[in-house]
Tab-separated table of C-alpha atoms in Angstrom:
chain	number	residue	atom	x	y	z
A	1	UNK	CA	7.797	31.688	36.143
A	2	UNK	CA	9.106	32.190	32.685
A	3	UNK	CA	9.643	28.438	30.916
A	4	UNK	CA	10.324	27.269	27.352
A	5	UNK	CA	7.131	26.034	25.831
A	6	UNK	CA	8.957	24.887	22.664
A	7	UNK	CA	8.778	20.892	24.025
A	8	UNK	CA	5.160	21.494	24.843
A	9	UNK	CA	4.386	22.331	21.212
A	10	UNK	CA	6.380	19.919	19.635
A	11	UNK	CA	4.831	17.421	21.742
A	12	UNK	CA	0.972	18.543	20.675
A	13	UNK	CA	2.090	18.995	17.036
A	14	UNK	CA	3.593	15.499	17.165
A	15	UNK	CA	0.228	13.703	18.861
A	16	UNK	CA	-1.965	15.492	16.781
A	17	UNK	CA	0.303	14.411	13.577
A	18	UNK	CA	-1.140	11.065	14.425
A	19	UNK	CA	-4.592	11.397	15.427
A	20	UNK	CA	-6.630	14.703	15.344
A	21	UNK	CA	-10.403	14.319	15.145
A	22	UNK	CA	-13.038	16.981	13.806
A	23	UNK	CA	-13.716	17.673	17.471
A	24	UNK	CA	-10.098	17.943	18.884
A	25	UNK	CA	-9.397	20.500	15.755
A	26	UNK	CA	-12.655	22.351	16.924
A	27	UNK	CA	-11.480	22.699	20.329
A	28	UNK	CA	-8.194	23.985	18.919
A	29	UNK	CA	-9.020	26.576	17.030
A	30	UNK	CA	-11.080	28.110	19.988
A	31	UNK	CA	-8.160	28.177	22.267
A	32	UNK	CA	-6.250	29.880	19.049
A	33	UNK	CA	-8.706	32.340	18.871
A	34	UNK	CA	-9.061	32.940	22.948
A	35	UNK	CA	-5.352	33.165	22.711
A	36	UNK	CA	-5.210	35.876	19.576
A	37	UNK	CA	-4.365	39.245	22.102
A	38	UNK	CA	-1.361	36.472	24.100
A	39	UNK	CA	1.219	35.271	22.930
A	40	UNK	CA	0.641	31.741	22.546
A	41	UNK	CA	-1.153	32.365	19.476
A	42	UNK	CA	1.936	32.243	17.224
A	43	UNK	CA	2.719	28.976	18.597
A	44	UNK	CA	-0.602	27.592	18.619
A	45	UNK	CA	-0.629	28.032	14.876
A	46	UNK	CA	2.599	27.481	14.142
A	47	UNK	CA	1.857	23.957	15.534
A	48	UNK	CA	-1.347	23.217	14.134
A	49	UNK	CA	0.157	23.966	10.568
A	50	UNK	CA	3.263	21.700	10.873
A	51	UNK	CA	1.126	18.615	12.155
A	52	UNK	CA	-0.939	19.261	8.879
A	53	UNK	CA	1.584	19.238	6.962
A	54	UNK	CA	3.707	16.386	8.681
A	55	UNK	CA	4.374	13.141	6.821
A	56	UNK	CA	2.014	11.146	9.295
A	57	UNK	CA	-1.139	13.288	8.519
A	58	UNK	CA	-0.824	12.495	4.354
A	59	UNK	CA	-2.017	9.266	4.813
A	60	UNK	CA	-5.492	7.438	5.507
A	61	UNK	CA	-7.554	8.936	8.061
A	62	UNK	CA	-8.053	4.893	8.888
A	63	UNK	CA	-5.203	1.895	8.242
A	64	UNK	CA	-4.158	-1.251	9.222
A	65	UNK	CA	-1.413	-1.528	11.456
A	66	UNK	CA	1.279	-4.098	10.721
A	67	UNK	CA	3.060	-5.219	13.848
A	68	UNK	CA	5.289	-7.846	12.940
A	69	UNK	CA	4.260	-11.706	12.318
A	70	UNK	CA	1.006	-11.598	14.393
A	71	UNK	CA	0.055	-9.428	11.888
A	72	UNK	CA	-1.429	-9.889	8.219
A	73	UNK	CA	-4.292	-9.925	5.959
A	74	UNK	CA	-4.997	-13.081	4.858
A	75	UNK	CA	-7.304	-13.653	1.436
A	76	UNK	CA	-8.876	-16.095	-0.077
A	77	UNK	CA	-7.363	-18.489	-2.921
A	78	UNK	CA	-8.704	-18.181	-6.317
A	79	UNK	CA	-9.023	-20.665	-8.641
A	80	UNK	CA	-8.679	-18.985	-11.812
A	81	UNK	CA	-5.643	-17.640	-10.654
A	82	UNK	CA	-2.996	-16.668	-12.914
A	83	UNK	CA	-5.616	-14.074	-14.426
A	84	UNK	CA	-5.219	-14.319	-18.505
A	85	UNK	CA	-4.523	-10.475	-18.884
A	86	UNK	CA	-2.079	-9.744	-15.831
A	87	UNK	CA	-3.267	-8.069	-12.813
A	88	UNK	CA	-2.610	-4.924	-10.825
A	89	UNK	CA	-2.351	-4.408	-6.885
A	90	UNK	CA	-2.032	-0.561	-5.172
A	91	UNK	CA	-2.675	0.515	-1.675
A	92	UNK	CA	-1.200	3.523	0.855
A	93	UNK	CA	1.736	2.425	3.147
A	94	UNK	CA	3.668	4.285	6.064
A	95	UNK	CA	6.929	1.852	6.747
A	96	UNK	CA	8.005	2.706	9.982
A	97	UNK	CA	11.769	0.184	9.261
A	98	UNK	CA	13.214	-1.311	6.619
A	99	UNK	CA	15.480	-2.174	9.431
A	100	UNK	CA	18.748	-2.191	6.956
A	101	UNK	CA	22.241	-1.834	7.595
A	102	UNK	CA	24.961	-0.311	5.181
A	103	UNK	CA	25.690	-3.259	3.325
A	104	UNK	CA	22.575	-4.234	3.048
A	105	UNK	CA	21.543	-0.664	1.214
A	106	UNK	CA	24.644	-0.641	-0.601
A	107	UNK	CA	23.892	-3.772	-2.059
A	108	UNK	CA	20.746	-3.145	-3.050
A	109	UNK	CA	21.693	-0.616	-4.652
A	110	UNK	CA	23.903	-1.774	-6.875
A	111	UNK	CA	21.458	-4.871	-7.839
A	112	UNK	CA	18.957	-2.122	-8.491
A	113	UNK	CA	21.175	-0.550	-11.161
A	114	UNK	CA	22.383	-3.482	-12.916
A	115	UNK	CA	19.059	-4.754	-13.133
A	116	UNK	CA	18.139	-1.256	-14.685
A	117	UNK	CA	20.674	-1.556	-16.881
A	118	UNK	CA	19.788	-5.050	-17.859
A	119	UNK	CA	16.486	-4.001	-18.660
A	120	UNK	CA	15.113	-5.814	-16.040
A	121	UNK	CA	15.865	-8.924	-16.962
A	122	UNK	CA	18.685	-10.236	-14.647
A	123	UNK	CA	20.285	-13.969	-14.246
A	124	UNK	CA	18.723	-16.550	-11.036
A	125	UNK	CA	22.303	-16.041	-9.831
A	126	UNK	CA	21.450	-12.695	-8.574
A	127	UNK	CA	18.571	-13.208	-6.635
A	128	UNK	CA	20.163	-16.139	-5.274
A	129	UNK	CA	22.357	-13.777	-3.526
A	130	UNK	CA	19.896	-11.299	-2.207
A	131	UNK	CA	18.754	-14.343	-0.544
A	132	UNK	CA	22.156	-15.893	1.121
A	133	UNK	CA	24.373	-12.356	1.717
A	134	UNK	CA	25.098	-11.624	4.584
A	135	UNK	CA	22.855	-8.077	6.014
A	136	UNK	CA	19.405	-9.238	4.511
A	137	UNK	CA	18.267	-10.933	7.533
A	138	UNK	CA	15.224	-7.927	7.115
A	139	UNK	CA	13.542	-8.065	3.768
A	140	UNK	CA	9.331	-6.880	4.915
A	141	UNK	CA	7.101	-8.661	2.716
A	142	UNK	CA	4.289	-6.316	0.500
A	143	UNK	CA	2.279	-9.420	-0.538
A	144	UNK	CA	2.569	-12.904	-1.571
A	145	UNK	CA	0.347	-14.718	-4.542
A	146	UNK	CA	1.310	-18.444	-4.280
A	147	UNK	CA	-0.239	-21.666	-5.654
A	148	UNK	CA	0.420	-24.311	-3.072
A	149	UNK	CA	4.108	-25.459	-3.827
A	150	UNK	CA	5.410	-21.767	-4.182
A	151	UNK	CA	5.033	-20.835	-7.499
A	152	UNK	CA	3.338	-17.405	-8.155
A	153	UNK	CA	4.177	-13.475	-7.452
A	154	UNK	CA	5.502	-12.051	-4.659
A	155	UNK	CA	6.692	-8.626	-3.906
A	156	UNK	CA	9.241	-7.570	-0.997
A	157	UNK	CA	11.463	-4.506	0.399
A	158	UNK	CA	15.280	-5.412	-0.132
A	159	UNK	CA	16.891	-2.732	2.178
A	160	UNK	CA	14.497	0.636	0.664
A	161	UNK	CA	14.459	-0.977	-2.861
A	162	UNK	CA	10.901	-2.768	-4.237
A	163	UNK	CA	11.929	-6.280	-5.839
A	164	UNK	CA	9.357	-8.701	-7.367
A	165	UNK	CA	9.963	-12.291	-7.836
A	166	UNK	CA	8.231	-14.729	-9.950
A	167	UNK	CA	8.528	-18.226	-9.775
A	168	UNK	CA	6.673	-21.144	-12.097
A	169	UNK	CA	7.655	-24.671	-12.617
A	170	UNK	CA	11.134	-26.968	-11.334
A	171	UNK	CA	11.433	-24.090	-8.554
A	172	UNK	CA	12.859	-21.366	-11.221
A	173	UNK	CA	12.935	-18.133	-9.799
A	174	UNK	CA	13.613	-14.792	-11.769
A	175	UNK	CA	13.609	-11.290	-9.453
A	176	UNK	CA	13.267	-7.279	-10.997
A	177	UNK	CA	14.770	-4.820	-8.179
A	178	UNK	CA	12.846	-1.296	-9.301
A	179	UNK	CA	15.433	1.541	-8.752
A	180	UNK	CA	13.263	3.970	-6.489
A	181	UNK	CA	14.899	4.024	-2.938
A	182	UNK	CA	11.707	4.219	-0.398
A	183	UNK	CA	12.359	6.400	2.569
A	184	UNK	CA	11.186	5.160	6.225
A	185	UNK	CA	8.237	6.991	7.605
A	186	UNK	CA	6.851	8.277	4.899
A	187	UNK	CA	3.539	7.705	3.389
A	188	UNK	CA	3.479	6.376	-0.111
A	189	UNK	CA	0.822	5.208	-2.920
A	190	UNK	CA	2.446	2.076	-4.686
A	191	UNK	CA	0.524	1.010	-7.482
A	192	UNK	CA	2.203	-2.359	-9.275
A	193	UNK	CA	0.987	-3.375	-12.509
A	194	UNK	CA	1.635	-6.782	-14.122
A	195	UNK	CA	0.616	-7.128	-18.163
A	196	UNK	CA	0.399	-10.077	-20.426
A	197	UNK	CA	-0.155	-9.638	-24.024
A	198	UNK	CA	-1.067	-13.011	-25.514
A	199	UNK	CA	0.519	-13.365	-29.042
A	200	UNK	CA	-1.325	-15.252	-31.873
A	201	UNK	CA	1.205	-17.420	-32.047
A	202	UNK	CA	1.561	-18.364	-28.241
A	203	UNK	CA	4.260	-16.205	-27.313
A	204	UNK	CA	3.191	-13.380	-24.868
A	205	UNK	CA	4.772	-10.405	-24.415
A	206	UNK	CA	4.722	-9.048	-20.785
A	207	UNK	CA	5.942	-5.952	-18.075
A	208	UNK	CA	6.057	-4.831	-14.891
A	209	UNK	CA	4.934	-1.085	-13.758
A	210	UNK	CA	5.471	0.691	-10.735
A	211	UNK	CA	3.262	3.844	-9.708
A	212	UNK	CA	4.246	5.634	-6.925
A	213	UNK	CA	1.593	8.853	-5.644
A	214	UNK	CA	-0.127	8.167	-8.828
A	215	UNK	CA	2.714	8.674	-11.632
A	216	UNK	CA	4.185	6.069	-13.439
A	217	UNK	CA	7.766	6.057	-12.297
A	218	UNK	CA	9.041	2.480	-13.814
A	219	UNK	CA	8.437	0.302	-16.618
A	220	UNK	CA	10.140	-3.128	-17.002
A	221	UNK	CA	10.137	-6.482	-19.384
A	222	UNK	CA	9.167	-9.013	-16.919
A	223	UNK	CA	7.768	-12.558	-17.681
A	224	UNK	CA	4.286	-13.285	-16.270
A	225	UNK	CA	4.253	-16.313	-14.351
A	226	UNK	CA	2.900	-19.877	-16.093
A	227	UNK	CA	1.460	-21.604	-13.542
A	228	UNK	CA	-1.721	-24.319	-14.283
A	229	UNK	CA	-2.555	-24.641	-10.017
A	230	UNK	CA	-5.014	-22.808	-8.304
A	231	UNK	CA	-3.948	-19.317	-5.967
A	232	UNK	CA	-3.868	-21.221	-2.504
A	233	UNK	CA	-2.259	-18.085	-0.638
A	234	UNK	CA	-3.036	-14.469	-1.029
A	235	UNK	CA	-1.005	-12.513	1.753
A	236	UNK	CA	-0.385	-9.402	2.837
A	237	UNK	CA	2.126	-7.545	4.887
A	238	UNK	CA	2.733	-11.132	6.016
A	239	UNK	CA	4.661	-14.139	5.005
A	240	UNK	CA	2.465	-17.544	3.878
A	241	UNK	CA	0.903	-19.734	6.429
A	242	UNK	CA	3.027	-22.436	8.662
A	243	UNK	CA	3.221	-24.969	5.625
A	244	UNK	CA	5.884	-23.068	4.117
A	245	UNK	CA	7.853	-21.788	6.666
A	246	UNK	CA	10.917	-23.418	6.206
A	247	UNK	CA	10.959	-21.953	2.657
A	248	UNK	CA	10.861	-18.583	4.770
A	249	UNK	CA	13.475	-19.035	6.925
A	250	UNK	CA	15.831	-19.893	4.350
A	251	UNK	CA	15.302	-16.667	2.318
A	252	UNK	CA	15.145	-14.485	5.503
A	253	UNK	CA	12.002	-12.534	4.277
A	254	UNK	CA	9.701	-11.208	7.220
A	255	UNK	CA	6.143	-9.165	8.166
A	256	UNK	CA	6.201	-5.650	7.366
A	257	UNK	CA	6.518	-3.035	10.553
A	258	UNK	CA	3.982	-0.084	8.365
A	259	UNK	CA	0.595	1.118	8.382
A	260	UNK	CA	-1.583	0.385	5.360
A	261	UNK	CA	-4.662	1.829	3.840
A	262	UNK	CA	-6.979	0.030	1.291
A	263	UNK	CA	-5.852	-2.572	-0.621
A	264	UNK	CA	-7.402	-3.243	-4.102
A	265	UNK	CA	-6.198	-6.286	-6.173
A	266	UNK	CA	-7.184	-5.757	-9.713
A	267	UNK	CA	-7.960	-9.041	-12.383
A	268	UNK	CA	-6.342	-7.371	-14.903
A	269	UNK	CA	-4.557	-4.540	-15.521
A	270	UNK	CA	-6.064	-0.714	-15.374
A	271	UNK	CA	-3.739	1.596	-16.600
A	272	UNK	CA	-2.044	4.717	-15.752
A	273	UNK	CA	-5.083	7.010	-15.837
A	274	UNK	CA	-7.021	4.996	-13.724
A	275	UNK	CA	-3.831	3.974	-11.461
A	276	UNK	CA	-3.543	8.104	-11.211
A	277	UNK	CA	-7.048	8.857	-10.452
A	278	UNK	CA	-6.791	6.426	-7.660
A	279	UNK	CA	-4.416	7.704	-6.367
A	280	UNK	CA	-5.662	11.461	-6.364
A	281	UNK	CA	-8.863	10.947	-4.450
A	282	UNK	CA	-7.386	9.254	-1.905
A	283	UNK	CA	-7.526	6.351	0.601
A	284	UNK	CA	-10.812	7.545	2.874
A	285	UNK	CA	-12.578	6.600	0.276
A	286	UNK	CA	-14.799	3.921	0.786
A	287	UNK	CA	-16.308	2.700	-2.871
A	288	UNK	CA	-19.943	2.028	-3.121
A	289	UNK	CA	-20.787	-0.800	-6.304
A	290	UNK	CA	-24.903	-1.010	-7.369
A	291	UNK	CA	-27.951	1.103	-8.595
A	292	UNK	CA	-27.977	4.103	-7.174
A	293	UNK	CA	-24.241	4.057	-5.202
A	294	UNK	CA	-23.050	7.289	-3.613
A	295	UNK	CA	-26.308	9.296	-4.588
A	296	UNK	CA	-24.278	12.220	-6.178
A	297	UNK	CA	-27.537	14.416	-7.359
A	298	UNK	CA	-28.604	14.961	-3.321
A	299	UNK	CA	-25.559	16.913	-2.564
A	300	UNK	CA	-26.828	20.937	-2.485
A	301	UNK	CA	-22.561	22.449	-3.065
A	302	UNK	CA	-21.510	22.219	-6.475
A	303	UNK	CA	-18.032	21.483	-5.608
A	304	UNK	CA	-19.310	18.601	-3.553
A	305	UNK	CA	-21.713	17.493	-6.526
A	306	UNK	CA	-19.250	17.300	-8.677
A	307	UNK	CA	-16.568	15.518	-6.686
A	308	UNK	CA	-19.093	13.159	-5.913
A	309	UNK	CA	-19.825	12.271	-9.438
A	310	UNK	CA	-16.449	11.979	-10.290
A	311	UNK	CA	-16.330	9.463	-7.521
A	312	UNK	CA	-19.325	7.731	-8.005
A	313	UNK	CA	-18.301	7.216	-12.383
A	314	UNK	CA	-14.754	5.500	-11.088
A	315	UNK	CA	-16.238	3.479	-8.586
A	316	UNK	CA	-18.686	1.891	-11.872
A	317	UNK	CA	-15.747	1.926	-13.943
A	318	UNK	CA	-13.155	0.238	-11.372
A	319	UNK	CA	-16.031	-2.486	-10.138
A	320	UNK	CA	-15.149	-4.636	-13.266
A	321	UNK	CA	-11.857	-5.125	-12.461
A	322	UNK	CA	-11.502	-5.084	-8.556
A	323	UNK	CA	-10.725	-8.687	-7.534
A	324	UNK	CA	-10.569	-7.904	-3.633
A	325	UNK	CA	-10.788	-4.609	-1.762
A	326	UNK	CA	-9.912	-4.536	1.835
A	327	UNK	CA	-10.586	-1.088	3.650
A	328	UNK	CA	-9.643	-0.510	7.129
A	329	UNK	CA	-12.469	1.532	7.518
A	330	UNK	CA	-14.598	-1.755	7.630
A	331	UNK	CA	-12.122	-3.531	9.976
A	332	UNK	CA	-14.402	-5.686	13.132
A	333	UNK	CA	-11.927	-7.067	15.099
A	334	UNK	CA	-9.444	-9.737	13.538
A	335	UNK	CA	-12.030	-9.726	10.581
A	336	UNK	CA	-12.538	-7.266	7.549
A	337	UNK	CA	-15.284	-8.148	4.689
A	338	UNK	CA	-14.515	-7.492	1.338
A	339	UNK	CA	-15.298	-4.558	-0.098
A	340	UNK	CA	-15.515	-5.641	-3.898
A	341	UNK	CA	-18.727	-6.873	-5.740
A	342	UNK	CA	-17.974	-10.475	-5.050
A	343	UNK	CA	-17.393	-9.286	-1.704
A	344	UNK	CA	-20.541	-7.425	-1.600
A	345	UNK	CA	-22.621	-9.783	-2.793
A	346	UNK	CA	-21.449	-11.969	0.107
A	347	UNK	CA	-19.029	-14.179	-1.635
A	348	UNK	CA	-16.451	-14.518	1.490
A	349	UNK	CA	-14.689	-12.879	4.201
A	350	UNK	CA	-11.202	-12.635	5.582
A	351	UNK	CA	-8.762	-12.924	7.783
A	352	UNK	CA	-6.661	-12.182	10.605
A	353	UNK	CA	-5.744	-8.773	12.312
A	354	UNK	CA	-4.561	-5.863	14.499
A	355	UNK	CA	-5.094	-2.625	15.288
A	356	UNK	CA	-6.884	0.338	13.545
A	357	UNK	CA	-5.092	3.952	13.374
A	358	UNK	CA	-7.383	6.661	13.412
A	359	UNK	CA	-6.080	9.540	11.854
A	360	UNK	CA	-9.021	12.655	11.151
A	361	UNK	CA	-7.072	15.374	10.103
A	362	UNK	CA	-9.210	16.064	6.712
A	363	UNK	CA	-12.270	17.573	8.111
């Protein structure tokens, strides 16, 4: 019986997209090569490339899985929180919705460009209505730094654009909407990068990056936060804690619906090379901290040698400066340690949790 196989390979292309271990892609190229004198073994290739190269298969071969508001990682507060020099955050994120309508993106939109051509410094009028229009019912939440009455950092989607809000003192609240439009299903490294340049005379002189896979795509005036309190809430991919819900109802923000890879919060703020080199070795990477971490010199390939070094001299020169690192790789249930010095030295542990993706498709 002759029969279109075209569904068939979709179908395997689109599962293995998702999840393909060093096993299943074993096992696959036997059949290819079984199938060589048929032919299937167009197809089978075909296939195999397109789930390589699909948008799934870019990201972690391990991440969190955001479902919605019984989702979230939940840190630990920090009392030395604002940090004097700024701070930096980046992670790996596959948004499956921004869940926007027309108006909603159109809106956006045009905030994003007048805040551009502002440079970036736009009135509390404006937020104001990104909070009370109508279409923004769906704003997904990237992470929340708040000191117990609200005031702190907090970044959020606005239809695909990235806004940041900052609030400190009588409930003043300033907002930068970056200009980059993020596309749905789509894996992304977002680095964000807050500086504060303390003047000798008090004033300070501050700005807001954005990295996205590793290049520095915007760079804004925005004013670090003054705040005296304590960091009581450090979420992620989820809104604060029950004791400020009605604050989140009234400005319609929600969990994100995305898979995320590690998450490093930096005390201060590393800079584009070391933003980029993050970003080009990828999110399997689990960092190793102490005397004789990763063992580079036992590897007997060159190429592996060196990448290992390479490795092994950013995970020494990032240790400084990582605050928290949360890798899904490490994920126990609802609970995932942290991954930085303090971490490793046994200084706390986190938080509440889903599901772990496994995606093996670098072998």
């Amino acid at each position: 019986m002759m029969w279109n196989a075209a569904v068939f390979f979709h179908c395997i292309q689109h599962l293995a997209g998702h999840s393909l271990s060093v096993d299943d892609l074993y096992r696959w190229l036997h059949v290819i090569k079984k199938s060589l004198p048929t032919v299937w073994s167009n197809p089978l290739i075909d296939a195999l490339e397109k789930a390589m190269n699909g948008k799934e298969s870019r990201g972690p071969a391990c991440s969190f899985e955001f479902v919605g508001e019984s989702s979230g990682l939940l840190g630990p507060g920090e009392s030395r929180w604002p940090f004097t020099n700024g701070y930096a955050f980046a992670t790996w994120i596959y948004i499956e919705s921004f869940a926007d309508t027309l108006d909603a993106s159109t809106a956006a939109a045009a905030i994003a460009a007048a805040s551009a051509a502002k440079s970036g410094k736009i009135s509390n009028a404006a937020p104001a209505n990104v909070h009370t229009g109508e279409g923004t019912a769906h704003m997904p939440r990237l992470f929340s730094f708040l000191t117990p009455d609200n005031q702190g950092i907090e970044a959020y989607f606005y239809a695909q654009f990235l806004v940041v809000e900052s609030g400190s003192g009588k409930g003043s609240k300033t907002s930068l909407h970056f200009t980059h439009a993020f596309k749905p299903q789509c894996w992304y490294f977002i680095g964000l990068e807050h500086t504060c340049n303390q003047g000798l005379l008090g004033n300070s002189d501050s700005e807001l990056r954005l990295y996205i896979d590793g290049s520095l795509y915007e760079t804004r005036p925005f004013d670090y936060p003054r705040i005296s309190k304590p960091l009581s809430f450090c979420c992620i991919g989820s809104n604060p804690p029950s004791t400020t819900a009605g604050l989140q109802r009234r400005r319609r923000q929600c969990a994100l619906f995305a898979e995320m890879g590690p998450v490093y919060i930096f005390k201060e703020p590393i800079g584009p090379e070391r933003m980029t080199r993050l970003a080009t070795r990828g999110g399997d990477v689990l960092p190793c901290f102490g005397n004789g971490a990763g063992l580079p010199w036992l590897a007997t390939n060159d190429h592996v040698r060196n990448v290992a070094e390479e490795s092994s001299l950013s995970d020494a020169e990032l240790g400084g400066y990582i605050h928290l690192l949360y890798h899904p790789c490490l994920l126990s249930g609802r609970f995932c340690p942290d991954a930085s010095l303090s971490g490793a030295a046994g200084a706390y542990i986190i938080l509440l949790i889903f599901n772990i993706s496994e995606k093996a498709l670098q072998v």
